[in-house]
CSV table of C-alpha atoms and ligand atoms in Angstrom, one decimal:
chain,number,residue,atom,x,y,z
Z,83,MET,CA,11.6,-13.3,14.2
Z,84,ARG,CA,15.2,-12.1,15.6
Z,85,ASN,CA,15.4,-13.4,19.4
Z,86,GLU,CA,14.9,-10.5,21.3
Z,87,LYS,CA,18.3,-9.4,22.7
Z,88,ASN,CA,18.7,-7.3,25.7
Z,89,ASP,CA,21.7,-5.4,25.0
Z,90,VAL,CA,22.0,-1.8,25.7
Z,91,LEU,CA,24.8,0.5,25.0
Z,92,ILE,CA,25.4,3.2,27.7
Z,93,VAL,CA,26.7,6.4,26.1
Z,94,ASP,CA,28.1,9.1,29.0
Z,95,ASP,CA,31.0,11.0,29.7
Z,96,GLU,CA,30.7,10.4,33.7
Z,97,ALA,CA,31.9,7.7,34.8
Z,98,GLY,CA,29.9,7.6,38.0
Z,99,MET,CA,26.5,8.0,35.9
Z,100,ARG,CA,27.7,4.9,34.0
Z,101,HIS,CA,28.2,2.7,36.8
Z,102,MET,CA,25.1,3.5,38.4
Z,103,LEU,CA,23.4,2.9,35.4
Z,104,ARG,CA,25.2,-0.4,34.7
Z,105,LEU,CA,24.1,-1.2,38.3
Z,106,VAL,CA,20.3,-0.5,37.2
Z,107,LEU,CA,20.4,-2.3,34.1
Z,108,GLU,CA,21.8,-5.3,35.3
Z,109,LYS,CA,19.5,-5.7,37.6
Z,110,GLY,CA,16.9,-5.4,35.2
Z,111,GLY,CA,18.1,-8.1,33.0
Z,112,TYR,CA,20.4,-6.1,30.7
Z,113,ARG,CA,23.5,-7.0,29.3
Z,114,VAL,CA,25.4,-3.3,29.5
Z,115,THR,CA,28.3,-2.0,27.5
Z,116,GLU,CA,29.5,1.1,28.2
Z,117,ALA,CA,31.0,4.1,25.9
Z,118,LYS,CA,32.5,7.1,27.1
Z,119,ASP,CA,31.3,9.6,24.0
Z,120,GLY,CA,29.7,9.3,20.8
Z,121,ARG,CA,32.9,8.5,19.1
Z,122,GLU,CA,33.4,5.3,21.3
Z,123,ALA,CA,29.7,4.1,20.8
Z,124,LEU,CA,30.1,4.2,16.9
Z,125,ASP,CA,33.4,2.3,17.4
Z,126,TYR,CA,30.8,-0.6,19.5
Z,127,LEU,CA,27.8,-0.1,16.9
Z,128,ARG,CA,30.3,-0.9,14.1
Z,129,HIS,CA,31.3,-4.5,15.5
Z,130,GLY,CA,28.3,-5.2,17.7
Z,131,ASP,CA,24.6,-4.9,17.4
Z,132,TYR,CA,22.6,-2.9,20.2
Z,133,ASP,CA,19.1,-2.6,19.7
Z,134,LEU,CA,19.0,-0.1,22.7
Z,135,ILE,CA,21.3,2.9,23.3
Z,136,LEU,CA,20.9,5.3,26.5
Z,137,CYS,CA,23.0,8.2,25.3
Z,138,ASP,CA,23.6,11.4,27.4
Z,139,ILE,CA,23.2,14.7,25.1
Z,140,ARG,CA,26.5,16.9,26.9
Z,141,MET,CA,29.8,15.2,26.3
Z,142,PRO,CA,32.9,16.3,25.4
Z,143,GLU,CA,34.1,14.4,22.3
Z,144,MET,CA,31.2,13.8,20.2
Z,145,ASP,CA,28.0,14.8,22.1
Z,146,GLY,CA,24.7,13.3,21.8
Z,147,LEU,CA,23.2,15.1,19.0
Z,148,GLU,CA,26.0,14.6,16.8
Z,149,PHE,CA,26.2,11.1,17.5
Z,150,LEU,CA,22.3,10.8,16.9
Z,151,ARG,CA,23.1,12.4,13.1
Z,152,GLU,CA,25.8,10.1,12.6
Z,153,ILE,CA,24.0,6.9,13.2
Z,154,ALA,CA,21.2,8.0,11.3
Z,155,ALA,CA,23.5,8.9,8.2
Z,156,ARG,CA,25.0,5.5,8.6
Z,157,ASP,CA,21.8,3.6,9.3
Z,158,ILE,CA,23.2,1.9,12.1
Z,159,GLY,CA,22.3,1.5,15.8
Z,160,GLY,CA,18.9,0.8,17.2
Z,161,ILE,CA,16.5,2.9,19.3
Z,162,VAL,CA,18.2,5.8,21.2
Z,163,ILE,CA,17.1,7.1,24.3
Z,164,MET,CA,18.6,10.6,25.3
Z,165,MET,CA,19.2,11.3,29.1
Z,166,SER,CA,19.2,14.9,29.3
Z,167,ALA,CA,20.2,17.3,32.4
Z,168,TYR,CA,17.8,19.9,33.9
Z,169,GLY,CA,17.0,22.6,31.8
Z,170,SER,CA,18.0,21.3,28.6
Z,171,VAL,CA,14.8,20.1,27.5
Z,172,GLU,CA,15.2,22.0,24.2
Z,173,THR,CA,17.9,20.2,23.0
Z,174,ALA,CA,16.0,17.1,23.8
Z,175,ILE,CA,13.6,18.1,21.5
Z,176,GLN,CA,16.0,18.6,19.2
Z,177,CYS,CA,17.3,15.2,19.5
Z,178,LEU,CA,14.0,13.7,19.0
Z,179,LYS,CA,13.6,15.5,15.7
Z,180,ALA,CA,17.0,14.2,15.3
Z,181,GLY,CA,15.6,10.5,15.5
Z,182,ALA,CA,15.5,9.7,19.3
Z,183,TYR,CA,13.0,7.6,20.4
Z,184,ASP,CA,12.8,9.1,24.0
Z,185,TYR,CA,14.0,10.9,26.4
Z,186,ILE,CA,14.4,11.2,30.2
Z,187,SER,CA,15.6,14.0,32.3
Z,188,LYS,CA,18.5,13.9,34.7
Z,189,PRO,CA,18.5,12.9,37.6
Z,190,PHE,CA,15.9,10.0,37.4
Z,191,LYS,CA,14.8,7.4,39.3
Z,192,PRO,CA,15.7,3.6,38.5
Z,193,ASP,CA,12.3,3.0,37.2
Z,194,GLU,CA,11.9,5.5,35.1
Z,195,VAL,CA,15.2,3.9,33.0
Z,196,ILE,CA,13.7,0.7,33.0
Z,197,LEU,CA,10.3,1.5,31.8
Z,198,ALA,CA,11.6,3.8,28.9
Z,199,LEU,CA,13.6,0.7,27.8
Z,200,ARG,CA,10.6,-1.6,27.9
Z,201,LYS,CA,8.8,0.8,25.8
Z,202,ALA,CA,11.6,1.0,23.2
Z,203,GLN,CA,11.5,-2.6,23.1
Z,204,GLN,CA,8.0,-3.0,22.6
Z,205,LYS,CA,8.3,-0.3,20.0
Z,206,LEU,CA,11.0,-2.8,18.3
Z,207,ARG,CA,8.8,-5.6,18.6
Z,208,LEU,CA,6.3,-3.6,16.7
Z,209,GLN,CA,8.4,-2.6,14.1
Z,210,ARG,CA,10.0,-6.1,13.5
Z,211,GLU,CA,6.4,-7.6,13.2
Z,212,ASN,CA,5.3,-4.6,10.8
Z,213,ALA,CA,8.4,-5.5,8.5
Z,214,LEU,CA,7.5,-9.3,9.0
Z,215,LEU,CA,3.6,-8.6,7.8
Z,216,ARG,CA,4.7,-6.1,5.0
Z,217,LYS,CA,7.1,-8.7,3.5
Z,218,LYS,CA,4.5,-11.5,4.0
Z,219,LEU,CA,1.6,-9.0,2.2
Z,220,SER,CA,3.9,-8.6,-0.7
Z,221,ARG,CA,5.3,-11.9,-0.9
Z,222,GLY,CA,5.9,-14.1,-3.9
Z,223,LYS,CA,5.3,-12.3,-7.5
Z,224,SER,CA,4.1,-8.8,-7.4
Z,225,ASN,CA,0.4,-8.5,-7.8
Z,226,HIS,CA,0.9,-5.4,-9.6
Z,227,GLU,CA,3.4,-7.4,-12.0
Z,228,ILE,CA,2.1,-6.9,-15.8
Z,229,VAL,CA,2.4,-9.7,-17.5
Z,230,PHE,CA,2.7,-10.5,-21.2
Z,231,GLN,CA,4.3,-11.8,-24.5
Z,232,SER,CA,2.2,-10.2,-27.3
Z,233,THR,CA,3.5,-7.6,-29.4
Z,234,ALA,CA,0.4,-5.8,-28.7
Z,235,MET,CA,1.1,-5.3,-25.1
Z,236,GLU,CA,4.4,-4.6,-26.1
Z,237,HIS,CA,3.6,-1.7,-27.8
Z,238,LEU,CA,1.2,-0.8,-25.2
Z,239,MET,CA,3.8,-0.9,-22.4
Z,240,ALA,CA,6.0,1.4,-24.3
Z,241,MET,CA,3.1,3.8,-24.6
Z,242,VAL,CA,3.0,3.7,-21.0
Z,243,SER,CA,6.6,4.4,-20.1
Z,244,ARG,CA,6.4,7.4,-22.6
Z,245,VAL,CA,2.8,8.8,-21.1
Z,246,ALA,CA,3.9,8.1,-17.8
Z,247,GLN,CA,6.5,11.2,-17.4
Z,248,SER,CA,4.0,13.7,-19.0
Z,249,PHE,CA,1.1,15.4,-16.9
Z,250,SER,CA,-1.7,14.9,-19.3
Z,251,PRO,CA,-4.8,12.8,-18.5
Z,252,VAL,CA,-5.0,9.4,-19.8
Z,253,LEU,CA,-8.2,7.4,-20.7
Z,254,ILE,CA,-7.4,3.7,-20.4
Z,255,THR,CA,-10.3,1.8,-22.2
Z,256,GLY,CA,-10.8,-1.8,-22.6
Z,257,GLU,CA,-13.3,-4.4,-21.8
Z,258,THR,CA,-13.7,-5.7,-18.2
Z,259,GLY,CA,-10.9,-7.8,-16.9
Z,260,THR,CA,-8.2,-6.5,-19.4
Z,261,GLY,CA,-6.0,-4.9,-16.8
Z,262,LYS,CA,-7.1,-1.4,-17.1
Z,263,GLU,CA,-6.4,-0.7,-13.3
Z,264,LEU,CA,-3.1,-2.5,-13.6
Z,265,VAL,CA,-2.0,0.0,-16.4
Z,266,ALA,CA,-3.1,3.0,-14.4
Z,267,ARG,CA,-0.9,1.6,-11.3
Z,268,ALA,CA,2.0,1.0,-13.8
Z,269,LEU,CA,1.5,4.4,-15.4
Z,270,HIS,CA,1.6,6.0,-11.6
Z,271,ARG,CA,4.4,3.9,-10.5
Z,272,GLN,CA,6.8,5.0,-13.5
Z,273,SER,CA,5.8,8.5,-13.3
Z,274,ALA,CA,7.7,11.3,-11.2
Z,275,ARG,CA,4.8,10.8,-8.8
Z,276,GLY,CA,5.3,7.5,-8.1
Z,277,ASP,CA,6.1,7.5,-4.4
Z,278,CYS,CA,3.0,9.7,-4.0
Z,279,PRO,CA,-0.4,8.7,-3.3
Z,280,PHE,CA,-2.3,6.5,-5.9
Z,281,VAL,CA,-5.9,7.2,-4.9
Z,282,ALA,CA,-8.2,5.1,-6.8
Z,283,ILE,CA,-12.3,5.6,-7.0
Z,284,ASN,CA,-14.9,3.7,-8.6
Z,285,CYS,CA,-17.2,6.4,-10.1
Z,286,GLY,CA,-19.8,3.5,-10.1
Z,287,ALA,CA,-19.6,2.1,-6.9
Z,288,ILE,CA,-20.2,5.7,-4.9
Z,289,ALA,CA,-24.0,6.1,-4.3
Z,290,SER,CA,-24.8,9.1,-6.4
Z,291,GLY,CA,-25.7,11.2,-3.4
Z,292,LEU,CA,-22.4,10.7,-1.8
Z,293,ILE,CA,-20.1,11.0,-4.6
Z,294,GLU,CA,-19.6,14.8,-4.3
Z,295,SER,CA,-18.7,15.0,-0.9
Z,296,GLU,CA,-16.5,11.8,-1.4
Z,297,LEU,CA,-14.5,13.3,-4.4
Z,298,PHE,CA,-14.6,17.1,-3.4
Z,299,GLY,CA,-14.8,17.0,0.6
Z,300,HIS,CA,-17.3,19.0,2.6
Z,301,SER,CA,-17.4,21.5,5.1
Z,302,ARG,CA,-18.4,21.1,8.5
Z,303,GLY,CA,-22.6,21.2,8.8
Z,304,ALA,CA,-22.4,21.2,4.8
Z,305,PHE,CA,-25.3,19.1,4.9
Z,306,THR,CA,-27.0,17.3,7.9
Z,307,GLY,CA,-24.6,14.2,9.0
Z,308,ALA,CA,-21.4,16.3,8.1
Z,309,LEU,CA,-20.5,16.8,11.4
Z,310,GLN,CA,-16.7,17.6,10.8
Z,311,GLN,CA,-15.2,18.8,7.9
Z,312,LYS,CA,-13.5,16.4,5.5
Z,313,PRO,CA,-11.3,16.7,2.8
Z,314,GLY,CA,-12.1,14.4,-0.3
Z,315,LEU,CA,-10.5,12.0,-2.4
Z,316,ILE,CA,-9.1,14.5,-4.9
Z,317,GLU,CA,-7.3,16.1,-2.1
Z,318,GLU,CA,-6.2,12.7,-0.6
Z,319,ALA,CA,-4.2,12.4,-4.0
Z,320,ASP,CA,-2.9,15.6,-4.2
Z,321,GLY,CA,0.9,15.3,-5.2
Z,322,GLY,CA,-0.2,12.2,-6.6
Z,323,THR,CA,-2.4,10.6,-9.0
Z,324,LEU,CA,-6.1,10.2,-9.0
Z,325,PHE,CA,-7.7,7.3,-11.1
Z,326,LEU,CA,-11.5,7.4,-11.8
Z,327,ASP,CA,-12.3,4.0,-12.8
Z,328,GLU,CA,-16.0,3.7,-14.6
Z,329,ILE,CA,-15.5,6.9,-15.3
Z,330,GLY,CA,-18.6,6.9,-17.6
Z,331,GLU,CA,-20.9,6.6,-14.4
Z,332,LEU,CA,-19.7,10.2,-13.4
Z,333,PRO,CA,-22.7,12.0,-12.8
Z,334,LEU,CA,-23.6,14.4,-15.4
Z,335,GLU,CA,-23.7,17.8,-12.5
Z,336,LEU,CA,-20.6,16.5,-11.4
Z,337,GLN,CA,-18.4,16.2,-14.5
Z,338,PRO,CA,-18.0,20.4,-14.9
Z,339,LYS,CA,-16.1,20.2,-11.4
Z,340,LEU,CA,-14.1,17.5,-12.7
Z,341,LEU,CA,-13.3,19.5,-15.6
Z,342,ARG,CA,-12.4,22.1,-13.2
Z,343,VAL,CA,-9.8,20.2,-11.7
Z,344,LEU,CA,-8.2,18.9,-14.8
Z,345,GLN,CA,-8.2,22.8,-16.1
Z,346,GLU,CA,-7.8,24.7,-13.0
Z,347,GLY,CA,-6.5,22.5,-10.6
Z,348,GLU,CA,-8.8,23.6,-8.4
Z,349,ILE,CA,-11.8,21.9,-6.3
Z,350,ARG,CA,-14.5,23.8,-4.2
Z,351,ARG,CA,-15.4,21.3,-1.2
Z,352,VAL,CA,-19.5,21.1,-0.6
Z,353,GLY,CA,-20.3,24.1,1.6
Z,354,GLU,CA,-17.0,26.1,0.7
Z,355,ASN,CA,-17.1,29.1,-1.4
Z,356,LEU,CA,-13.4,29.5,-1.8
Z,357,PRO,CA,-11.8,27.0,-4.2
Z,358,ARG,CA,-8.6,24.9,-3.0
Z,359,LYS,CA,-5.2,24.3,-5.1
Z,360,VAL,CA,-5.0,21.0,-5.9
Z,361,ASP,CA,-1.9,19.2,-7.9
Z,362,VAL,CA,-3.3,15.7,-9.2
Z,363,ARG,CA,-2.8,13.8,-12.4
Z,364,VAL,CA,-5.7,12.1,-13.3
Z,365,LEU,CA,-6.2,9.0,-15.3
Z,366,ALA,CA,-9.7,7.6,-15.7
Z,367,ALA,CA,-10.6,4.2,-17.0
Z,368,THR,CA,-13.8,2.9,-18.8
Z,369,ALA,CA,-15.4,-0.5,-20.2
Z,370,LEU,CA,-18.0,1.6,-22.0
Z,371,ASP,CA,-17.7,3.5,-25.1
Z,372,LEU,CA,-17.7,7.2,-24.2
Z,373,ARG,CA,-18.0,8.6,-27.5
Z,374,GLU,CA,-21.5,6.9,-27.5
Z,375,ALA,CA,-22.3,8.4,-24.1
Z,376,VAL,CA,-21.3,11.7,-25.6
Z,377,ALA,CA,-23.5,11.3,-28.5
Z,378,LYS,CA,-26.4,10.4,-26.3
Z,379,SER,CA,-25.4,13.6,-23.8
Z,380,ARG,CA,-24.8,11.3,-21.0
Z,381,PHE,CA,-21.2,12.3,-21.0
Z,382,ARG,CA,-19.8,16.1,-21.6
Z,383,ASP,CA,-18.0,16.2,-24.6
Z,384,ASP,CA,-15.6,18.9,-23.1
Z,385,LEU,CA,-14.6,16.5,-20.6
Z,386,TYR,CA,-14.3,13.7,-22.8
Z,387,PHE,CA,-12.1,15.5,-24.7
Z,388,ARG,CA,-10.1,16.6,-22.2
Z,389,LEU,CA,-9.7,13.4,-20.3
Z,390,ALA,CA,-8.9,11.6,-24.0
Z,391,VAL,CA,-6.3,13.6,-24.8
Z,392,VAL,CA,-4.4,10.4,-24.2
Z,393,GLU,CA,-6.0,7.1,-25.1
Z,394,ILE,CA,-4.6,3.8,-24.1
Z,395,ASN,CA,-6.6,1.0,-25.4
Z,396,ILE,CA,-6.0,-2.5,-23.9
Z,397,PRO,CA,-7.2,-5.3,-26.5
Z,398,PRO,CA,-9.1,-8.0,-25.5
Z,399,LEU,CA,-7.4,-10.9,-24.3
Z,400,ARG,CA,-8.9,-13.4,-27.5
Z,401,GLU,CA,-7.0,-10.5,-29.7
Z,402,ARG,CA,-3.6,-11.2,-27.9
Z,403,ARG,CA,-3.8,-14.7,-27.4
Z,404,GLU,CA,0.1,-15.0,-26.9
Z,405,ASP,CA,-0.5,-13.7,-23.8
Z,406,ILE,CA,-2.3,-16.6,-22.7
Z,407,PRO,CA,0.3,-19.1,-21.6
Z,408,VAL,CA,2.7,-16.6,-19.9
Z,409,LEU,CA,-0.5,-15.3,-17.9
Z,410,ALA,CA,-1.8,-18.7,-17.5
Z,411,LYS,CA,1.8,-19.8,-16.0
Z,412,HIS,CA,2.4,-16.6,-14.2
Z,413,PHE,CA,-1.1,-17.3,-11.9
Z,414,ILE,CA,-0.2,-20.8,-11.2
Z,415,GLY,CA,2.9,-19.4,-10.1
Z,416,VAL,CA,1.3,-16.9,-7.6
Z,417,ILE,CA,-1.2,-19.2,-6.1
Z,418,ALA,CA,1.4,-21.8,-5.9
Z,419,ASP,CA,3.3,-19.1,-3.9
Z,420,ARG,CA,0.5,-18.3,-1.7
Z,421,GLU,CA,-0.4,-21.3,-0.7
Z,422,GLY,CA,3.3,-22.6,-0.4
Z,423,ARG,CA,3.1,-25.7,-2.8
Z,424,SER,CA,5.0,-26.2,-5.9
Z,425,ALA,CA,3.6,-25.4,-9.0
Z,426,PRO,CA,1.9,-27.8,-11.1
Z,427,CYS,CA,2.9,-27.5,-15.2
Z,428,LEU,CA,0.6,-27.1,-17.9
Z,429,THR,CA,0.4,-29.9,-20.7
Z,430,PRO,CA,0.8,-28.8,-24.4
Z,431,LEU,CA,-2.9,-30.1,-24.5
Z,432,ALA,CA,-4.2,-28.3,-21.6
Z,433,LEU,CA,-2.4,-24.7,-23.0
Z,434,ASP,CA,-3.7,-25.7,-26.5
Z,435,VAL,CA,-7.4,-25.9,-24.7
Z,436,LEU,CA,-6.5,-22.5,-22.8
Z,437,ARG,CA,-5.5,-20.6,-25.9
Z,438,ARG,CA,-8.5,-21.7,-27.9
Z,439,GLN,CA,-11.1,-20.2,-25.3
Z,440,ASN,CA,-12.8,-17.1,-25.7
Z,441,TRP,CA,-12.2,-15.4,-22.4
Z,442,ASP,CA,-15.2,-13.1,-22.4
Z,443,GLY,CA,-13.9,-12.0,-18.7
Z,444,ASN,CA,-10.5,-11.4,-20.4
Z,445,VAL,CA,-7.6,-11.6,-17.8
Z,446,ARG,CA,-9.9,-11.9,-14.8
Z,447,GLU,CA,-11.4,-15.0,-16.1
Z,448,LEU,CA,-8.5,-16.6,-17.2
Z,449,ALA,CA,-6.9,-16.0,-13.6
Z,450,ASN,CA,-10.0,-17.2,-11.9
Z,451,PHE,CA,-10.2,-20.3,-14.2
Z,452,ILE,CA,-6.6,-21.1,-13.1
Z,453,GLU,CA,-7.4,-20.3,-9.1
Z,454,ARG,CA,-10.1,-23.2,-9.9
Z,455,ALA,CA,-8.1,-25.6,-11.7
Z,456,MET,CA,-5.7,-25.3,-9.1
Z,457,ILE,CA,-8.0,-26.7,-6.5
Z,458,PHE,CA,-8.6,-29.6,-8.6
Z,459,SER,CA,-5.0,-30.5,-9.4
Z,460,ARG,CA,-3.1,-32.0,-6.6
Z,461,GLY,CA,-0.6,-33.9,-8.8
Z,462,ASP,CA,2.0,-31.7,-11.0
Z,463,THR,CA,0.2,-31.0,-13.6
Z,464,LEU,CA,-2.7,-28.9,-13.9
Z,465,GLU,CA,-5.6,-30.7,-14.4
Z,466,ILE,CA,-8.2,-29.0,-16.8
Z,467,ASP,CA,-9.7,-31.9,-18.4
Z,468,GLY,CA,-12.8,-32.3,-15.8
Z,469,MET,CA,-13.3,-28.6,-15.8
Z,470,PRO,CA,-16.2,-27.3,-17.3
Z,471,LEU,CA,-14.6,-24.6,-19.7
Z,472,ASP,CA,-18.1,-23.4,-21.0
Z,473,ARG,CA,-19.9,-23.1,-17.6
Z,474,ARG,CA,-16.9,-21.3,-15.7
Z,475,PHE,CA,-18.9,-18.7,-14.3
Z,476,GLU,CA,-20.9,-21.4,-12.5
Z,477,ASN,CA,-20.5,-20.4,-8.7
Z,478,ARG,CA,-21.2,-23.6,-6.8
Z,479,LYS,CA,-20.4,-27.2,-8.0
Z,480,ASN,CA,-20.5,-30.1,-5.7
Z,481,GLY,CA,-22.1,-28.1,-3.0
Z,482,LYS,CA,-18.3,-26.3,-2.6
Z,483,ASP,CA,-18.0,-22.7,-2.9
Z,484,PHE,CA,-15.6,-21.4,-5.7
Z,485,SER,CA,-16.8,-17.8,-5.4
Z,486,LEU,CA,-13.1,-15.8,-6.0
Z,487,LYS,CA,-15.2,-12.6,-4.8
Z,488,LYS,CA,-16.0,-14.5,-1.2
Z,489,ALA,CA,-12.6,-15.9,-0.9
Z,490,SER,CA,-11.2,-12.6,-1.7
Z,491,VAL,CA,-13.4,-11.1,0.9
Z,492,ARG,CA,-12.6,-13.8,3.4
Z,493,LEU,CA,-8.5,-13.1,2.7
Z,494,GLU,CA,-9.1,-9.3,3.1
Z,495,LYS,CA,-10.8,-9.8,6.6
Z,496,GLU,CA,-7.8,-11.8,7.8
Z,497,TYR,CA,-5.3,-9.6,6.6
Z,498,ILE,CA,-7.3,-6.2,7.9
Z,499,ARG,CA,-7.4,-7.9,11.2
Z,500,LYS,CA,-3.6,-8.7,11.1
Z,501,ALA,CA,-2.6,-5.6,10.3
Z,502,LEU,CA,-5.0,-3.9,13.3
Z,503,ALA,CA,-3.1,-6.6,15.7
Z,504,VAL,CA,0.3,-5.6,14.8
Z,505,THR,CA,-0.3,-1.7,14.6
Z,506,ALA,CA,-2.0,-2.0,18.0
Z,507,GLY,CA,-5.4,-0.8,16.3
Z,508,ASN,CA,-3.6,2.0,14.5
Z,509,ARG,CA,-5.9,2.6,11.7
Z,510,THR,CA,-3.4,4.9,10.0
Z,511,GLN,CA,-0.6,2.8,10.3
Z,512,ALA,CA,-2.7,-0.3,9.2
Z,513,ALA,CA,-3.6,1.3,6.3
Z,514,ARG,CA,0.0,2.3,5.4
Z,515,LEU,CA,0.7,-1.3,6.0
Z,516,LEU,CA,-2.1,-2.7,3.6
Z,517,GLU,CA,-1.5,-0.1,0.9
Z,518,ILE,CA,-4.9,1.0,0.9
Z,519,SER,CA,-6.1,4.5,1.6
Z,520,LEU,CA,-7.2,5.2,5.3
Z,521,ARG,CA,-10.6,5.7,4.4
Z,522,LYS,CA,-10.5,2.4,2.3
Z,523,LEU,CA,-9.7,0.7,5.2
Z,524,LEU,CA,-12.2,2.2,7.7
Z,525,TYR,CA,-14.9,1.8,4.9
Z,526,LYS,CA,-13.8,-2.3,4.8
Z,527,ILE,CA,-13.8,-2.2,8.9
Z,528,LYS,CA,-17.2,-1.2,8.5
Z,529,GLU,CA,-18.2,-3.1,5.9
Z,530,TYR,CA,-17.0,-6.3,7.3
Z,531,ARG,CA,-17.9,-5.3,10.7
Z,532,ILE,CA,-14.3,-5.8,12.2
Z,533,GLU,CA,-14.0,-5.1,15.7
Z,534,SER,CA,-10.5,-3.4,17.0
D,840,ATP,N1,-1.2,-8.2,-17.9
D,840,ATP,C1,-1.6,-9.0,-16.9
D,840,ATP,N2,-0.4,-9.7,-16.0
D,840,ATP,C2,-0.9,-10.2,-14.8
D,840,ATP,N3,-2.3,-10.1,-14.4
D,840,ATP,C3,-3.0,-9.1,-14.9
D,840,ATP,C4,-3.1,-9.1,-16.7
D,840,ATP,N4,-4.0,-7.9,-16.8
D,840,ATP,C5,-4.8,-8.2,-15.9
D,840,ATP,N5,-4.3,-8.8,-14.8
D,840,ATP,C6,-5.0,-9.3,-13.7
D,840,ATP,O1,-6.6,-9.6,-14.0
D,840,ATP,C7,-7.2,-8.7,-13.1
D,840,ATP,C8,-8.4,-7.7,-13.5
D,840,ATP,O2,-7.2,-6.9,-14.0
D,840,ATP,P1,-8.0,-5.2,-13.6
D,840,ATP,O3,-8.9,-5.1,-12.4
D,840,ATP,O4,-6.7,-4.2,-13.9
D,840,ATP,O5,-8.7,-5.0,-15.0
D,840,ATP,P2,-9.8,-4.4,-15.3
D,840,ATP,O6,-9.9,-3.6,-16.8
D,840,ATP,O7,-10.0,-2.9,-14.1
D,840,ATP,O8,-11.3,-4.7,-15.0
D,840,ATP,P3,-13.0,-4.0,-14.9
D,840,ATP,O9,-13.1,-3.3,-16.3
D,840,ATP,O10,-13.7,-5.3,-14.5
D,840,ATP,O11,-12.7,-2.9,-13.7
D,840,ATP,C9,-6.4,-8.5,-11.9
D,840,ATP,O12,-6.4,-9.3,-10.8
D,840,ATP,C10,-5.1,-8.2,-12.7
D,840,ATP,O13,-4.1,-8.1,-11.5
D,841,MG,MG1,-11.3,-2.3,-13.0
């Protein structure tokens, strides 16, 4: 982290004011530079580095507001605190809107200025920590990167780019661990909605009694325990993409309601009479054969046909073995990166062994396998000789715990704690940092009993 600097740029047309401020600030341990108007201040900013700027609003050459707009447009300068004379509160508010951090009204006591500066520095510190954490979280290879070599996947990815541009729903099918969620995220990212929310819901993971209010929201008092009205996940995805994982698990009675979302773009919160408009693009995934579910009347055919307008089927890994080497190398790189060690290489023999496996758990199983092999390999080649390839799902070996699930829970807890720490317990900001929904964060905080 950059060293804390205590440089303050004062922008004011009154020499007396500048002088007074200089005395106060120097006493408070700050180094001061003076500018007599916005134009001169801009000059200083172009050549120096000032985190803190104290700026008068009314000045002859370039006034405070104009100055703010200039630095916002050029993306220079640090935190700006405006100084407004009596009666110009409205202007001060305008300044806050234009990007100023704070304002103090003239005349002020020395303490007030120092306090405002300290607050701004606190904010700067948080900003820097956030940026650092964000960098840390996304360090190394993106965990949403789709790695492949096979022509099957090449065609699939071409299809993804084409389909991403349309609004129609997409049904993503494939065995467990083939990368359905990854493809859904890619579809979202490549679409025009890429910067809007991506909300993922696992229809199989929410208790059936709760799923309607989770998805559609509820009004206050809609049922016992509904103390507040609450928008559902579908509304949370408004403008963006809704990813319904394990769509085959969606209870039959909710299926017509989802169809309504798809056809009219309407939802109704539990306990409300009037529908609300939503604009979501729906992606769904299933590892089950939905047609079979339709045949057995467990899934409505009208919904199936609507969802499956476009179907993307991800072939199992054993049908695209060319992907195995690049995927193995990718996972080795990710883990090495994460652990700050150099990446061991794969011998041709090891590659051959990996290529021959059946990988019923597909890419996820391969990733888990590599993770375990990395634990055993201390040298510069990946040791897989001693690895029980046929009993890979076994969790405990030599009394040590290799559960990836437990390991990722540990990691999640750690990151959530960090995110809460740097945001001073602000859950909305923490969720943003962690790139998960607030709802998911709250759920995890509860589940993991994290106290903030
Ligand atoms: N082509 C790929 N490149 C890189 N990583 C991949 C690829 N395919 C899958 N993965 C990784 O494998 C794991 C499983 O992928 P994902 O969760 O998308 O599978 P899924 O089909 O949704 O599985 P499930 O049906 O069990 O929910 C994830 O960690 C994902 O990042
Ligand atoms: Mg999945």
